[in-house]
PDB file of C-alpha atoms in Angstrom:
ATOM      1  CA  GLU A   1      85.364  74.801  85.429  1.00 86.00           C
ATOM      2  CA  VAL A   2      81.728  74.274  86.468  1.00 92.00           C
ATOM      3  CA  VAL A   3      79.388  75.069  83.556  1.00 94.00           C
ATOM      4  CA  LEU A   4      76.050  76.356  84.386  1.00 96.00           C
ATOM      5  CA  THR A   5      73.144  75.816  81.762  1.00 97.00           C
ATOM      6  CA  GLN A   6      70.061  77.797  82.101  1.00 97.00           C
ATOM      7  CA  SER A   7      66.693  77.001  80.661  1.00 94.00           C
ATOM      8  CA  PRO A   8      64.560  78.055  78.986  1.00 96.00           C
ATOM      9  CA  GLY A   9      66.480  80.633  76.987  1.00 95.00           C
ATOM     10  CA  THR A  10      63.508  82.896  76.632  1.00 96.00           C
ATOM     11  CA  LEU A  11      59.891  82.759  77.888  1.00 95.00           C
ATOM     12  CA  SER A  12      56.963  84.889  77.891  1.00 97.00           C
ATOM     13  CA  LYS A  13      54.354  85.051  80.742  1.00 97.00           C
ATOM     14  CA  SER A  14      51.472  87.123  81.927  1.00 97.00           C
ATOM     15  CA  PRO A  15      51.248  89.315  85.111  1.00 97.00           C
ATOM     16  CA  GLY A  16      50.034  87.332  88.041  1.00 97.00           C
ATOM     17  CA  GLU A  17      51.513  83.924  86.705  1.00 97.00           C
ATOM     18  CA  ARG A  18      54.114  81.904  88.515  1.00 97.00           C
ATOM     19  CA  VAL A  19      57.394  80.907  86.833  1.00 97.00           C
ATOM     20  CA  SER A  20      60.246  78.683  87.515  1.00 97.00           C
ATOM     21  CA  LEU A  21      63.716  79.219  85.982  1.00 98.00           C
ATOM     22  CA  SER A  22      66.216  76.346  85.876  1.00 98.00           C
ATOM     23  CA  CYS A  23      69.945  76.486  86.304  1.00 97.00           C
ATOM     24  CA  ARG A  24      71.760  73.110  85.940  1.00 97.00           C
ATOM     25  CA  ALA A  25      75.438  72.693  86.844  1.00 96.00           C
ATOM     26  CA  SER A  26      77.833  70.334  85.021  1.00 95.00           C
ATOM     27  CA  GLU A  27      78.968  68.988  88.419  1.00 94.00           C
ATOM     28  CA  SER A  28      77.595  69.106  92.016  1.00 93.00           C
ATOM     29  CA  VAL A  29      77.633  72.506  93.740  1.00 90.00           C
ATOM     30  CA  SER A  30      77.050  73.139  97.353  1.00 89.00           C
ATOM     31  CA  SER A  31      73.819  75.138  97.438  1.00 84.00           C
ATOM     32  CA  ILE A  32      75.521  77.778  99.635  1.00 87.00           C
ATOM     33  CA  TYR A  33      77.536  78.743  96.471  1.00 92.00           C
ATOM     34  CA  ILE A  34      74.756  79.553  94.154  1.00 95.00           C
ATOM     35  CA  ALA A  35      73.380  83.173  93.497  1.00 96.00           C
ATOM     36  CA  TRP A  36      70.858  84.731  91.147  1.00 97.00           C
ATOM     37  CA  TYR A  37      70.948  88.049  89.445  1.00 98.00           C
ATOM     38  CA  GLN A  38      68.455  90.183  87.561  1.00 97.00           C
ATOM     39  CA  GLN A  39      69.410  92.320  84.798  1.00 95.00           C
ATOM     40  CA  LYS A  40      66.697  94.816  83.433  1.00 95.00           C
ATOM     41  CA  PRO A  41      67.309  96.423  79.979  1.00 90.00           C
ATOM     42  CA  GLY A  42      69.698  99.196  80.053  1.00 89.00           C
ATOM     43  CA  GLN A  43      70.714  98.462  83.683  1.00 94.00           C
ATOM     44  CA  ALA A  44      73.475  96.758  85.627  1.00 96.00           C
ATOM     45  CA  PRO A  45      72.791  93.307  87.070  1.00 96.00           C
ATOM     46  CA  SER A  46      71.268  93.439  90.672  1.00 97.00           C
ATOM     47  CA  LEU A  47      71.589  90.593  93.175  1.00 97.00           C
ATOM     48  CA  LEU A  48      68.472  88.681  93.948  1.00 97.00           C
ATOM     49  CA  ILE A  49      69.297  85.533  95.728  1.00 96.00           C
ATOM     50  CA  TYR A  50      72.480  84.165  97.215  1.00 95.00           C
ATOM     51  CA  ALA A  51      73.448  80.891  99.080  1.00 90.00           C
ATOM     52  CA  ALA A  52      70.612  79.444  97.008  1.00 82.00           C
ATOM     53  CA  SER A  53      67.752  80.711  98.987  1.00 90.00           C
ATOM     54  CA  ASN A  54      68.597  83.982 100.775  1.00 94.00           C
ATOM     55  CA  ARG A  55      66.977  86.991  99.335  1.00 96.00           C
ATOM     56  CA  ALA A  56      69.183  90.067  99.002  1.00 95.00           C
ATOM     57  CA  THR A  57      68.179  93.345 100.831  1.00 93.00           C
ATOM     58  CA  GLY A  58      64.964  94.832  99.312  1.00 94.00           C
ATOM     59  CA  VAL A  59      64.110  91.881  97.132  1.00 96.00           C
ATOM     60  CA  PRO A  60      60.344  91.092  97.259  1.00 95.00           C
ATOM     61  CA  ASP A  61      59.390  87.704  98.749  1.00 95.00           C
ATOM     62  CA  ARG A  62      57.830  86.942  95.404  1.00 96.00           C
ATOM     63  CA  PHE A  63      61.358  85.831  94.422  1.00 97.00           C
ATOM     64  CA  SER A  64      62.685  82.542  95.993  1.00 97.00           C
ATOM     65  CA  GLY A  65      65.555  80.097  95.292  1.00 95.00           C
ATOM     66  CA  SER A  66      65.754  76.440  95.816  1.00 94.00           C
ATOM     67  CA  GLY A  67      67.737  73.461  94.655  1.00 93.00           C
ATOM     68  CA  SER A  68      70.645  71.150  95.480  1.00 90.00           C
ATOM     69  CA  GLU A  69      73.575  69.422  93.932  1.00 92.00           C
ATOM     70  CA  THR A  70      73.283  70.020  90.045  1.00 95.00           C
ATOM     71  CA  ASP A  71      69.692  71.504  89.873  1.00 96.00           C
ATOM     72  CA  PHE A  72      68.765  74.918  90.931  1.00 96.00           C
ATOM     73  CA  THR A  73      65.596  76.984  90.498  1.00 96.00           C
ATOM     74  CA  LEU A  74      64.482  80.477  90.801  1.00 97.00           C
ATOM     75  CA  THR A  75      60.798  80.980  91.283  1.00 97.00           C
ATOM     76  CA  ILE A  76      58.898  84.120  90.775  1.00 97.00           C
ATOM     77  CA  SER A  77      55.220  83.952  92.112  1.00 93.00           C
ATOM     78  CA  ARG A  78      52.753  86.622  91.095  1.00 93.00           C
ATOM     79  CA  LEU A  79      54.713  88.058  88.132  1.00 97.00           C
ATOM     80  CA  GLU A  80      54.591  91.699  87.690  1.00 96.00           C
ATOM     81  CA  PRO A  81      55.422  93.744  84.605  1.00 95.00           C
ATOM     82  CA  GLU A  82      58.692  95.003  86.047  1.00 95.00           C
ATOM     83  CA  ASP A  83      59.989  91.535  86.368  1.00 97.00           C
ATOM     84  CA  SER A  84      60.818  91.643  82.663  1.00 97.00           C
ATOM     85  CA  ALA A  85      64.474  90.997  82.634  1.00 97.00           C
ATOM     86  CA  VAL A  86      67.270  88.554  82.002  1.00 96.00           C
ATOM     87  CA  TYR A  87      68.023  86.320  84.969  1.00 98.00           C
ATOM     88  CA  TYR A  88      71.538  84.732  85.627  1.00 97.00           C
ATOM     89  CA  CYS A  89      72.564  82.040  87.936  1.00 97.00           C
ATOM     90  CA  GLN A  90      76.120  82.084  89.361  1.00 96.00           C
ATOM     91  CA  GLN A  91      78.254  79.538  91.172  1.00 95.00           C
ATOM     92  CA  TYR A  92      81.121  80.414  93.408  1.00 91.00           C
ATOM     93  CA  SER A  93      82.092  76.947  94.679  1.00 88.00           C
ATOM     94  CA  SER A  94      84.685  76.012  92.070  1.00 79.00           C
ATOM     95  CA  SER A  95      86.168  79.237  90.618  1.00 81.00           C
ATOM     96  CA  HIS A  96      83.159  81.323  89.633  1.00 84.00           C
ATOM     97  CA  SER A  97      81.041  81.284  86.570  1.00 92.00           C
ATOM     98  CA  PHE A  98      77.623  82.457  85.268  1.00 95.00           C
ATOM     99  CA  GLY A  99      74.964  80.785  83.319  1.00 96.00           C
ATOM    100  CA  GLN A 100      74.088  82.162  79.795  1.00 95.00           C
ATOM    101  CA  GLY A 101      70.932  83.817  81.109  1.00 96.00           C
ATOM    102  CA  THR A 102      67.069  83.375  80.681  1.00 97.00           C
ATOM    103  CA  ARG A 103      65.067  86.196  79.214  1.00 97.00           C
ATOM    104  CA  LEU A 104      61.736  86.608  80.898  1.00 97.00           C
ATOM    105  CA  GLU A 105      59.080  88.742  79.096  1.00 97.00           C
ATOM    106  CA  ILE A 106      55.918  89.929  80.902  1.00 95.00           C
ATOM    107  CA  LYS A 107      53.294  90.721  78.389  1.00 90.00           C
TER     108      LYS A 107
ATOM    109  CA  GLU B   1      72.776 105.344  99.636  1.00 93.00           C
ATOM    110  CA  VAL B   2      75.331 103.065  98.237  1.00 95.00           C
ATOM    111  CA  HIS B   3      76.839 104.055  94.848  1.00 96.00           C
ATOM    112  CA  LEU B   4      79.480 102.845  92.496  1.00 98.00           C
ATOM    113  CA  VAL B   5      80.177 105.439  89.678  1.00 98.00           C
ATOM    114  CA  GLN B   6      82.311 104.294  86.871  1.00 98.00           C
ATOM    115  CA  SER B   7      84.532 106.276  84.371  1.00 97.00           C
ATOM    116  CA  GLY B   8      86.893 105.539  81.639  1.00 96.00           C
ATOM    117  CA  GLY B   9      86.491 103.100  78.744  1.00 92.00           C
ATOM    118  CA  GLY B  10      85.848 103.943  75.174  1.00 96.00           C
ATOM    119  CA  LEU B  11      87.384 102.843  71.828  1.00 97.00           C
ATOM    120  CA  ALA B  12      90.914 101.429  71.673  1.00 97.00           C
ATOM    121  CA  GLN B  13      92.921  99.751  68.905  1.00 97.00           C
ATOM    122  CA  PRO B  14      94.077  96.172  69.422  1.00 98.00           C
ATOM    123  CA  GLY B  15      97.268  96.115  71.512  1.00 97.00           C
ATOM    124  CA  ARG B  16      96.664  99.445  73.092  1.00 97.00           C
ATOM    125  CA  SER B  17      95.530 100.357  76.659  1.00 97.00           C
ATOM    126  CA  LEU B  18      92.615 101.704  78.595  1.00 98.00           C
ATOM    127  CA  ARG B  19      91.989 102.334  82.303  1.00 98.00           C
ATOM    128  CA  LEU B  20      88.766 102.070  83.961  1.00 98.00           C
ATOM    129  CA  SER B  21      87.797 103.782  87.302  1.00 98.00           C
ATOM    130  CA  CYS B  22      85.107 103.129  89.860  1.00 98.00           C
ATOM    131  CA  GLU B  23      84.345 105.593  92.751  1.00 98.00           C
ATOM    132  CA  ALA B  24      82.394 104.173  95.772  1.00 98.00           C
ATOM    133  CA  SER B  25      80.336 106.007  98.169  1.00 97.00           C
ATOM    134  CA  GLY B  26      77.601 105.153 100.918  1.00 96.00           C
ATOM    135  CA  PHE B  27      79.651 102.290 102.465  1.00 96.00           C
ATOM    136  CA  ILE B  28      83.018 101.685 104.045  1.00 96.00           C
ATOM    137  CA  PHE B  29      84.985 101.054 101.005  1.00 97.00           C
ATOM    138  CA  ASP B  30      88.068  99.775 102.571  1.00 93.00           C
ATOM    139  CA  ASP B  31      86.217  96.965 104.363  1.00 96.00           C
ATOM    140  CA  PHE B  32      85.158  95.176 101.242  1.00 96.00           C
ATOM    141  CA  ALA B  33      86.724  93.246  98.332  1.00 96.00           C
ATOM    142  CA  MET B  34      85.829  94.595  95.010  1.00 97.00           C
ATOM    143  CA  HIS B  35      85.450  93.052  91.492  1.00 97.00           C
ATOM    144  CA  TRP B  36      85.212  93.648  87.733  1.00 98.00           C
ATOM    145  CA  VAL B  37      82.678  91.784  85.758  1.00 97.00           C
ATOM    146  CA  ARG B  38      82.176  92.223  82.045  1.00 97.00           C
ATOM    147  CA  HIS B  39      79.308  91.492  79.577  1.00 96.00           C
ATOM    148  CA  ALA B  40      80.335  90.979  75.961  1.00 94.00           C
ATOM    149  CA  PRO B  41      77.614  91.549  73.255  1.00 87.00           C
ATOM    150  CA  GLY B  42      75.651  88.434  72.818  1.00 86.00           C
ATOM    151  CA  ARG B  43      77.465  86.627  75.640  1.00 88.00           C
ATOM    152  CA  GLY B  44      76.779  86.016  79.295  1.00 88.00           C
ATOM    153  CA  LEU B  45      78.450  87.769  82.311  1.00 94.00           C
ATOM    154  CA  GLU B  46      82.129  86.946  82.880  1.00 95.00           C
ATOM    155  CA  TRP B  47      84.028  87.802  86.231  1.00 95.00           C
ATOM    156  CA  VAL B  48      87.299  89.535  85.278  1.00 96.00           C
ATOM    157  CA  SER B  49      89.168  90.404  88.357  1.00 96.00           C
ATOM    158  CA  GLY B  50      89.017  90.893  92.161  1.00 95.00           C
ATOM    159  CA  ILE B  51      90.944  92.556  94.855  1.00 96.00           C
ATOM    160  CA  THR B  52      90.673  92.300  98.658  1.00 95.00           C
ATOM    161  CA  TRP B  53      90.195  95.143 101.050  1.00 93.00           C
ATOM    162  CA  LYS B  54      93.851  95.644 101.557  1.00 93.00           C
ATOM    163  CA  SER B  55      94.980  94.476  98.157  1.00 92.00           C
ATOM    164  CA  ASP B  56      96.852  91.594  99.525  1.00 93.00           C
ATOM    165  CA  ASN B  57      94.952  89.190  97.368  1.00 93.00           C
ATOM    166  CA  VAL B  58      94.313  89.907  93.713  1.00 95.00           C
ATOM    167  CA  ALA B  59      92.715  87.490  91.274  1.00 94.00           C
ATOM    168  CA  TYR B  60      92.166  87.421  87.519  1.00 95.00           C
ATOM    169  CA  ALA B  61      90.227  85.222  84.927  1.00 94.00           C
ATOM    170  CA  ASP B  62      92.656  83.275  82.722  1.00 94.00           C
ATOM    171  CA  SER B  63      91.394  85.303  79.854  1.00 95.00           C
ATOM    172  CA  VAL B  64      92.887  88.630  81.128  1.00 97.00           C
ATOM    173  CA  LYS B  65      95.749  87.260  83.302  1.00 97.00           C
ATOM    174  CA  GLY B  66      98.940  89.034  82.369  1.00 97.00           C
ATOM    175  CA  ARG B  67      97.368  91.885  80.559  1.00 98.00           C
ATOM    176  CA  PHE B  68      94.948  93.546  83.127  1.00 98.00           C
ATOM    177  CA  THR B  69      95.974  94.848  86.396  1.00 98.00           C
ATOM    178  CA  VAL B  70      93.412  95.573  89.207  1.00 98.00           C
ATOM    179  CA  SER B  71      94.163  98.149  91.983  1.00 98.00           C
ATOM    180  CA  ARG B  72      92.406 100.269  94.456  1.00 97.00           C
ATOM    181  CA  ASP B  73      93.093 103.468  96.549  1.00 97.00           C
ATOM    182  CA  ASN B  74      91.122 103.203  99.721  1.00 97.00           C
ATOM    183  CA  ALA B  75      91.882 106.850 100.623  1.00 97.00           C
ATOM    184  CA  ARG B  76      90.048 107.877  97.425  1.00 97.00           C
ATOM    185  CA  ASN B  77      87.382 105.176  97.708  1.00 98.00           C
ATOM    186  CA  SER B  78      88.299 104.133  94.267  1.00 98.00           C
ATOM    187  CA  LEU B  79      88.892 100.996  92.174  1.00 98.00           C
ATOM    188  CA  TYR B  80      90.804 100.722  88.958  1.00 98.00           C
ATOM    189  CA  LEU B  81      91.330  98.404  86.140  1.00 98.00           C
ATOM    190  CA  GLN B  82      94.380  98.825  83.736  1.00 98.00           C
ATOM    191  CA  MET B  83      93.751  97.021  80.657  1.00 98.00           C
ATOM    192  CA  ASP B  84      96.857  96.560  78.433  1.00 98.00           C
ATOM    193  CA  SER B  85      97.423  94.551  75.195  1.00 98.00           C
ATOM    194  CA  LEU B  86      93.731  94.819  74.368  1.00 98.00           C
ATOM    195  CA  ARG B  87      92.169  92.385  72.044  1.00 97.00           C
ATOM    196  CA  ALA B  88      88.843  92.444  70.090  1.00 96.00           C
ATOM    197  CA  ASP B  89      87.410  89.781  72.357  1.00 96.00           C
ATOM    198  CA  ASP B  90      87.855  92.307  75.319  1.00 97.00           C
ATOM    199  CA  THR B  91      85.056  94.280  73.816  1.00 97.00           C
ATOM    200  CA  ALA B  92      82.345  94.383  76.521  1.00 97.00           C
ATOM    201  CA  ARG B  93      80.485  96.357  79.060  1.00 97.00           C
ATOM    202  CA  TYR B  94      82.503  96.488  82.243  1.00 98.00           C
ATOM    203  CA  TYR B  95      81.125  96.745  85.610  1.00 98.00           C
ATOM    204  CA  CYS B  96      82.697  97.192  88.988  1.00 98.00           C
ATOM    205  CA  ALA B  97      80.890  95.356  91.766  1.00 98.00           C
ATOM    206  CA  LYS B  98      81.119  95.187  95.505  1.00 97.00           C
ATOM    207  CA  ASP B  99      81.677  91.867  97.350  1.00 96.00           C
ATOM    208  CA  ILE B 100      78.996  91.034  99.896  1.00 94.00           C
ATOM    209  CA  ALA B 101      81.421  89.994 102.615  1.00 90.00           C
ATOM    210  CA  ARG B 102      83.579  92.061 104.751  1.00 88.00           C
ATOM    211  CA  PHE B 103      87.426  91.589 104.662  1.00 84.00           C
ATOM    212  CA  GLY B 104      87.543  88.734 102.241  1.00 85.00           C
ATOM    213  CA  TYR B 105      86.123  87.090  99.070  1.00 87.00           C
ATOM    214  CA  GLN B 106      82.670  85.755  99.002  1.00 88.00           C
ATOM    215  CA  TRP B 107      82.245  86.177  95.228  1.00 91.00           C
ATOM    216  CA  ILE B 108      78.721  87.499  95.605  1.00 94.00           C
ATOM    217  CA  PHE B 109      78.182  90.921  94.074  1.00 96.00           C
ATOM    218  CA  ASP B 110      75.628  92.961  95.898  1.00 96.00           C
ATOM    219  CA  VAL B 111      76.215  96.391  94.612  1.00 97.00           C
ATOM    220  CA  TRP B 112      77.121  97.168  90.862  1.00 98.00           C
ATOM    221  CA  GLY B 113      78.329 100.265  88.963  1.00 98.00           C
ATOM    222  CA  GLN B 114      76.403 101.550  86.031  1.00 97.00           C
ATOM    223  CA  GLY B 115      78.928  99.938  83.557  1.00 97.00           C
ATOM    224  CA  THR B 116      81.187 101.383  80.985  1.00 97.00           C
ATOM    225  CA  MET B 117      81.619 100.248  77.487  1.00 97.00           C
ATOM    226  CA  VAL B 118      84.991  99.208  76.120  1.00 98.00           C
ATOM    227  CA  THR B 119      85.334  98.581  72.350  1.00 98.00           C
ATOM    228  CA  VAL B 120      88.544  97.067  70.929  1.00 97.00           C
ATOM    229  CA  SER B 121      88.651  97.683  67.098  1.00 96.00           C
ATOM    230  CA  SER B 122      91.089  98.929  64.452  1.00 95.00           C
TER     231      SER B 122
END
């Protein structure tokens, strides 16, 4: 099974800043099989990015995905307070698995 | 608007059963594969089960295989998860989720239900 390791575990940023969240795979994954989800407190997860860099319907262009092989990144430019959430990466190349999540706090 | 509304869940003793339901609206339910994903306290997300649009291909995580059964009723726009032989480590919030792709699995979950808590404890 492909294990996804996300870093950092938790981070705190200010509105207007830019942040990059990392997702590292234990083996090479085609970028078309990587997705990112956002889970706000008390809510279900929601799809942000799929096939590594495609934004889901309604997702602002502040969110972007990139990466290849074993290293993938979710970048959020111009952070807003509502971006406070836990972010999960997912791979669906070899079976399917999620990372453990990165908690982002906007203070 | 697309919605998945869940019901069922609650408290069950180890070894007992529970059934979860998920009713869909706002999209052509019988065009899409559907899934169950769970989130245990202090742990990450875990895919549990999936079922294709005409129920001809069902899949389970190893952790629930042989104990959980997924099904759907396209006439009722509904998805179900029958959970038997429950264990303490099945305790989690369970979500139903819609696959992004028509007529097959793509394992991308673009619509989620609100979740329902399942607690397994004596």
